[in-house]
PDB file of C-alpha atoms in Angstrom:
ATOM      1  CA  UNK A 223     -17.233 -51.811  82.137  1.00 72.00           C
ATOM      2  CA  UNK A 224     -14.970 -48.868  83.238  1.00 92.00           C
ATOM      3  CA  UNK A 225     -11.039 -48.334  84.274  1.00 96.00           C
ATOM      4  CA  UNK A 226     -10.379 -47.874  87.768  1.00 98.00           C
ATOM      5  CA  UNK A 227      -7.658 -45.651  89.078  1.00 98.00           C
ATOM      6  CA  UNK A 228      -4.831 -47.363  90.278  1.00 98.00           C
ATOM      7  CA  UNK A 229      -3.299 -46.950  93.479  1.00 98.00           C
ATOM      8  CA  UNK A 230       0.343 -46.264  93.801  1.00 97.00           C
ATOM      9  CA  UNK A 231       3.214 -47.570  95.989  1.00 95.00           C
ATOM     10  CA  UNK A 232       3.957 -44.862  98.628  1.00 90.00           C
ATOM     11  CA  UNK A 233       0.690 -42.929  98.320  1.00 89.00           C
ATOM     12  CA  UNK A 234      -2.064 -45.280  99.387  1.00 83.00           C
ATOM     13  CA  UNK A 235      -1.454 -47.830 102.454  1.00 92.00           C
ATOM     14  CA  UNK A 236      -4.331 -49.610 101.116  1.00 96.00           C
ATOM     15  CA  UNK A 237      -1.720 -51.658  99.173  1.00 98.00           C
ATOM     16  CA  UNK A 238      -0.131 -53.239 102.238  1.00 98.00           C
ATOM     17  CA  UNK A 239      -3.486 -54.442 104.059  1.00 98.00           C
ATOM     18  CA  UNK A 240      -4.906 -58.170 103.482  1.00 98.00           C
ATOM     19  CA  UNK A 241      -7.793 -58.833 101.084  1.00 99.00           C
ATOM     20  CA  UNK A 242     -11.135 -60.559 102.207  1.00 99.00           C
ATOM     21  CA  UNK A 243     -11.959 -63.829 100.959  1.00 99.00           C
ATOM     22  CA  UNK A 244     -15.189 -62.686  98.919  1.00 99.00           C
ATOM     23  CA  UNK A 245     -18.660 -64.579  99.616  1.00 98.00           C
ATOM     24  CA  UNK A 246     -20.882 -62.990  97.474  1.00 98.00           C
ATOM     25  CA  UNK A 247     -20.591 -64.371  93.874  1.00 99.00           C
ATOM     26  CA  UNK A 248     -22.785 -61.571  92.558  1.00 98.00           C
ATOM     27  CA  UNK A 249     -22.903 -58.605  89.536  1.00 98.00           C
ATOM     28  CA  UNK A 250     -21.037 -56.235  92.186  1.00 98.00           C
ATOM     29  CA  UNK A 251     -18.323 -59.096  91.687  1.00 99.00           C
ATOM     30  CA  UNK A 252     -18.741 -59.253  88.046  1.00 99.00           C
ATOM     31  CA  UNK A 253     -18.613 -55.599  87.560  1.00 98.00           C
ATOM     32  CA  UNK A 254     -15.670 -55.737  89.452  1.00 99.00           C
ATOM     33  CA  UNK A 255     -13.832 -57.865  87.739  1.00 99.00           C
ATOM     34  CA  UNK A 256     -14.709 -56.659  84.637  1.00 99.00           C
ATOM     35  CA  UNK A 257     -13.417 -53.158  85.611  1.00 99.00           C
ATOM     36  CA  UNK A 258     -10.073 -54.252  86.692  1.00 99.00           C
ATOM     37  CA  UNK A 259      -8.990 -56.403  82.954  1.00 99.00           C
ATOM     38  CA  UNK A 260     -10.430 -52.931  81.479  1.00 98.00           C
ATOM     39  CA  UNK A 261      -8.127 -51.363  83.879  1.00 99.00           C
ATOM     40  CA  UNK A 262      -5.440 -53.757  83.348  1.00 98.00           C
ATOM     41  CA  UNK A 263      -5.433 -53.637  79.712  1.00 98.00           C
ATOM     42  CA  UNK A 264      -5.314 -49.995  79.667  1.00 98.00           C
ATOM     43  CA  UNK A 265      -1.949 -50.196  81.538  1.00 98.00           C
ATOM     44  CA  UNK A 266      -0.925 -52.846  79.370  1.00 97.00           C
ATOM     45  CA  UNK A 267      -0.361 -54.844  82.359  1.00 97.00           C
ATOM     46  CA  UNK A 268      -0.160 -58.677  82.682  1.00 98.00           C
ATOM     47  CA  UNK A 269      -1.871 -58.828  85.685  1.00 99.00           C
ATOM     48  CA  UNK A 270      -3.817 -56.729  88.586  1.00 99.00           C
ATOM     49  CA  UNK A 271      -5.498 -57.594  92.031  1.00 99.00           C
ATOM     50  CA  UNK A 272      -8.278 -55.851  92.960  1.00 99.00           C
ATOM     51  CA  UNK A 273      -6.135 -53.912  96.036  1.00 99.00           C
ATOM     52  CA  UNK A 274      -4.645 -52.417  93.517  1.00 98.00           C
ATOM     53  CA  UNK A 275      -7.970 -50.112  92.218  1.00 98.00           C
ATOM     54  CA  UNK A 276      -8.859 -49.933  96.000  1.00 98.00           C
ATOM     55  CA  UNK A 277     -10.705 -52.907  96.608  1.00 98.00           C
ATOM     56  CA  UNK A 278      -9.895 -55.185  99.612  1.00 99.00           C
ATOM     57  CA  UNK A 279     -11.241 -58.456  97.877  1.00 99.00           C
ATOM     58  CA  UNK A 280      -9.436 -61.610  97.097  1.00 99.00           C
ATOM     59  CA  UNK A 281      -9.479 -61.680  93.440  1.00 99.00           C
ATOM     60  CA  UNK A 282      -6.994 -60.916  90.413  1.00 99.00           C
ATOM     61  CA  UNK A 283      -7.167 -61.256  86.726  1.00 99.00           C
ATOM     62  CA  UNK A 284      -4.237 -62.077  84.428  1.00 99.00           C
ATOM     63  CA  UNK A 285      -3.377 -62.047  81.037  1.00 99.00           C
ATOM     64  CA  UNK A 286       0.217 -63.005  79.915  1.00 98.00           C
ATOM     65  CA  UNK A 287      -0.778 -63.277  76.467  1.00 97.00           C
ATOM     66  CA  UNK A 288      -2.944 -66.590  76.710  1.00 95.00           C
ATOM     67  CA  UNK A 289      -6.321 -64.711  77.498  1.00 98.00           C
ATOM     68  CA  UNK A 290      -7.982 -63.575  80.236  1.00 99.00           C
ATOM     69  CA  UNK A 291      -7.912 -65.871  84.038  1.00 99.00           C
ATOM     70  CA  UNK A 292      -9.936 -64.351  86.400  1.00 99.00           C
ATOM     71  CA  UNK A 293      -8.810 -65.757  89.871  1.00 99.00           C
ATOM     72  CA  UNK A 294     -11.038 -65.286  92.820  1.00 99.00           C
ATOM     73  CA  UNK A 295     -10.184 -66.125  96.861  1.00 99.00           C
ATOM     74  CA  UNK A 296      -7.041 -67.977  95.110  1.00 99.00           C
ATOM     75  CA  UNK A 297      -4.124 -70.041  97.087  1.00 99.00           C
ATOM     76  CA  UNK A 298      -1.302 -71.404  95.359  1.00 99.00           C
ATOM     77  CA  UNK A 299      -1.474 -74.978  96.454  1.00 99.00           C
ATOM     78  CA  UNK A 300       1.781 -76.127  94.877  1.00 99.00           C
ATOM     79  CA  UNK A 301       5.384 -74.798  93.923  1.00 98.00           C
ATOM     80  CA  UNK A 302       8.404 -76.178  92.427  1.00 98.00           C
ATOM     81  CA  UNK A 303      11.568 -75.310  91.455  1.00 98.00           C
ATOM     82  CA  UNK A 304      12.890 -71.830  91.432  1.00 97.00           C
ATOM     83  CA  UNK A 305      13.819 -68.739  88.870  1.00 98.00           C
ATOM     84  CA  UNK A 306      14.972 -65.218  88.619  1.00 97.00           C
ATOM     85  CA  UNK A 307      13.445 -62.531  86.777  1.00 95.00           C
ATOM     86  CA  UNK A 308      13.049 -59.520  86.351  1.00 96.00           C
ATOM     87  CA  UNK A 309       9.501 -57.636  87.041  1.00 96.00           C
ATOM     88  CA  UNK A 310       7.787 -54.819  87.061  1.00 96.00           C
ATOM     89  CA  UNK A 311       4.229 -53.678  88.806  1.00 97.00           C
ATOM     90  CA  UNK A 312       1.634 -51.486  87.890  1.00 98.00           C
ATOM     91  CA  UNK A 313       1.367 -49.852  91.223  1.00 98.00           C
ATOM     92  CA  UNK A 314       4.995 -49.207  91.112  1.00 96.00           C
ATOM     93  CA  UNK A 315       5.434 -47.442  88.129  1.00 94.00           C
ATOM     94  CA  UNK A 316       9.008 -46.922  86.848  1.00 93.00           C
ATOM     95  CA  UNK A 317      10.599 -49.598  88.260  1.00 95.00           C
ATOM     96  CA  UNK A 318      12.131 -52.773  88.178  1.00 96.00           C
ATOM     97  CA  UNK A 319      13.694 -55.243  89.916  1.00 96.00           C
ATOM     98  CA  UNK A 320      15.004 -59.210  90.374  1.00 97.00           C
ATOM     99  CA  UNK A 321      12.767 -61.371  92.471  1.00 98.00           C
ATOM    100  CA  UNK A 322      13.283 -64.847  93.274  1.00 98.00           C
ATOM    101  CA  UNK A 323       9.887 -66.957  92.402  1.00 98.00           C
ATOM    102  CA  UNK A 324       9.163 -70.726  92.174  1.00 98.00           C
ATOM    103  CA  UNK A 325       9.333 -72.345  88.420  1.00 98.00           C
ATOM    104  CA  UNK A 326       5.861 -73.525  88.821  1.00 98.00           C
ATOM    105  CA  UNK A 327       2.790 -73.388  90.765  1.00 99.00           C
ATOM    106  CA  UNK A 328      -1.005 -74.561  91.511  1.00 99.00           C
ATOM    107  CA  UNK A 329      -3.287 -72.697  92.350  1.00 99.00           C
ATOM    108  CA  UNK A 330      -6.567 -73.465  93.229  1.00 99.00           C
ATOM    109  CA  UNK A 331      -9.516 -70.322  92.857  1.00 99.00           C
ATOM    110  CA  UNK A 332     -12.792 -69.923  92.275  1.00 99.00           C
ATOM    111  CA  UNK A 333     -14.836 -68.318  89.220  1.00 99.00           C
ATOM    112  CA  UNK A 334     -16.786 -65.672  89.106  1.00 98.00           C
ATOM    113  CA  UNK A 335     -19.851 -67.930  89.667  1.00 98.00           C
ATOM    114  CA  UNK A 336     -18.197 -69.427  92.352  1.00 99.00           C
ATOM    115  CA  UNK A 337     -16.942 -72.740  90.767  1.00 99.00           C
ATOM    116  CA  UNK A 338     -13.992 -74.429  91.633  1.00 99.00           C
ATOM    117  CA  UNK A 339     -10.703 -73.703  89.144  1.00 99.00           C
ATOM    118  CA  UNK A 340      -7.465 -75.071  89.071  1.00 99.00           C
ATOM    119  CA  UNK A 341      -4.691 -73.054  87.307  1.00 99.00           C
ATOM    120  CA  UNK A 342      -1.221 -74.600  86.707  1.00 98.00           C
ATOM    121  CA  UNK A 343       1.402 -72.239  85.769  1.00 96.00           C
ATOM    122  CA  UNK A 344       5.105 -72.009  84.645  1.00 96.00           C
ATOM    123  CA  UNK A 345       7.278 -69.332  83.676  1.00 95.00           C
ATOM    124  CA  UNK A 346       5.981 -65.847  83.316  1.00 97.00           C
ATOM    125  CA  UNK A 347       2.266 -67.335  84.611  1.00 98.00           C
ATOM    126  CA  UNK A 348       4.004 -68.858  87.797  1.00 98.00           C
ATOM    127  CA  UNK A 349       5.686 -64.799  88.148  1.00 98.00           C
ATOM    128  CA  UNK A 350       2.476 -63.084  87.587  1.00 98.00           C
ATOM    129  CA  UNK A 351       0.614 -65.723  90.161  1.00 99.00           C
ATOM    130  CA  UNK A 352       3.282 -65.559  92.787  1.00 99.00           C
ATOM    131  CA  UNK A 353       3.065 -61.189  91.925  1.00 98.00           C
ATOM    132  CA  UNK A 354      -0.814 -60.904  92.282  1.00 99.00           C
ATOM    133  CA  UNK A 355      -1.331 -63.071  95.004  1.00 99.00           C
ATOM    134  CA  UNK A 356       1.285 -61.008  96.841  1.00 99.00           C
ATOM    135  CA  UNK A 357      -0.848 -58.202  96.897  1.00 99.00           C
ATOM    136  CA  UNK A 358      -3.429 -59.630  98.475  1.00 99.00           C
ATOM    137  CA  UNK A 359      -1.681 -60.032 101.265  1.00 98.00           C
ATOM    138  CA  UNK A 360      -0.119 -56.685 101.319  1.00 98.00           C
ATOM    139  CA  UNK A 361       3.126 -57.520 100.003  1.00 98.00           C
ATOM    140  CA  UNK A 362       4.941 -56.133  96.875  1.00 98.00           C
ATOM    141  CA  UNK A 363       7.735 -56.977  94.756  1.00 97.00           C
ATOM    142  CA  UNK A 364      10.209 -54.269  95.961  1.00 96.00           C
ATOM    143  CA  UNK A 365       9.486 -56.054  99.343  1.00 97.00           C
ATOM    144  CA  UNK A 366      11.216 -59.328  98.046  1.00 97.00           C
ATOM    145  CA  UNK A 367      13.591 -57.872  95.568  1.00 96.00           C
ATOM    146  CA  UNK A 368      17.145 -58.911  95.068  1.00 97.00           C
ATOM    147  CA  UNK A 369      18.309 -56.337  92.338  1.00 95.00           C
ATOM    148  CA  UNK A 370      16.815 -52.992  91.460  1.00 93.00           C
ATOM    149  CA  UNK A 371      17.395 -53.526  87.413  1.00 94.00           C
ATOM    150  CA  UNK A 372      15.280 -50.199  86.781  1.00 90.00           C
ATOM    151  CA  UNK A 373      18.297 -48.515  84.342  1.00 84.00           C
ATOM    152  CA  UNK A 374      19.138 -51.672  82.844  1.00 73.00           C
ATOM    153  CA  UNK A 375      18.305 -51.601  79.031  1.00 58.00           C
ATOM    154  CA  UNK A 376      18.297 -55.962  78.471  1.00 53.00           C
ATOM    155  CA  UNK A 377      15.819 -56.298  81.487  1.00 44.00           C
ATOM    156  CA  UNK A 378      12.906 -53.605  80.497  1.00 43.00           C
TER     157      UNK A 378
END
């Protein structure tokens, strides 16, 4: 297991192309994976999609303090409701800002072995779903933010 560099907003395009669905359940995956909650620790981040270390695969692992998910090809399935918070992204490092996400969400993934998974989230889960999944589509937060809250002391 290793950290991965990760790729910042407004250096590296990568960040705004669409991940592959990934078909090969194998230790390239693993090792993958593996690498990116190393890397995502070491940022002490709450989440990261594999875009984000350069790697156009549908995957993402999160950790908001309940242990590791690791989420591959995922689709949110489900939403309800509707919130305000602020966030923050690894790839876009110094900033923050107010984006509008549902209150909670399904979504439906795969393992690393390829098994079905269903994850149902609320609160700062539902954010860091809605956040990663984002990415692998090529979309950021700044692109659906309402507020920059960067300077704001109560909202870092």
């Amino acid at each position: 297991m290793a950290t991965r560099k990760i790729l910042e907003f407004g250096r590296d395009d990568m960040l705004r192309k669409h991940s592959r669905a990934v078909e090969k359940f194998d230790r390239r995956l693993w090792t993958l994976l593996d690498d990116m909650a190393d890397t995502m620790y070491e940022a002490d981040g709450a989440g990261l999609a594999a875009v984000q270390v350069g790697v156009l695969k549908r995957c993402v692992v999160i950790d908001v303090g309940d242990g590791l998910i690791e989420l591959v090809n995922p689709e949110i399935v489900a939403s309800e409701g509707e919130m305000i918070n602020a966030e923050g992204c690894l790839s876009v490092p110094g900033r923050r800002g107010t984006v509008k996400r549902p209150e909670r969400v399904t979504v439906r993934a795969q393992d690393r072995k390829g098994r079905p998974v269903e994850v149902k989230g609320e609160g700062f889960l539902t954010m860091a779903l809605c956040h990663e999944l984002d990415h692998l589509d090529g979309v950021l937060y700044v692109d659906k933010m309402i507020e920059d809250v960067t300077d704001r002391e109560e909202d870092v």
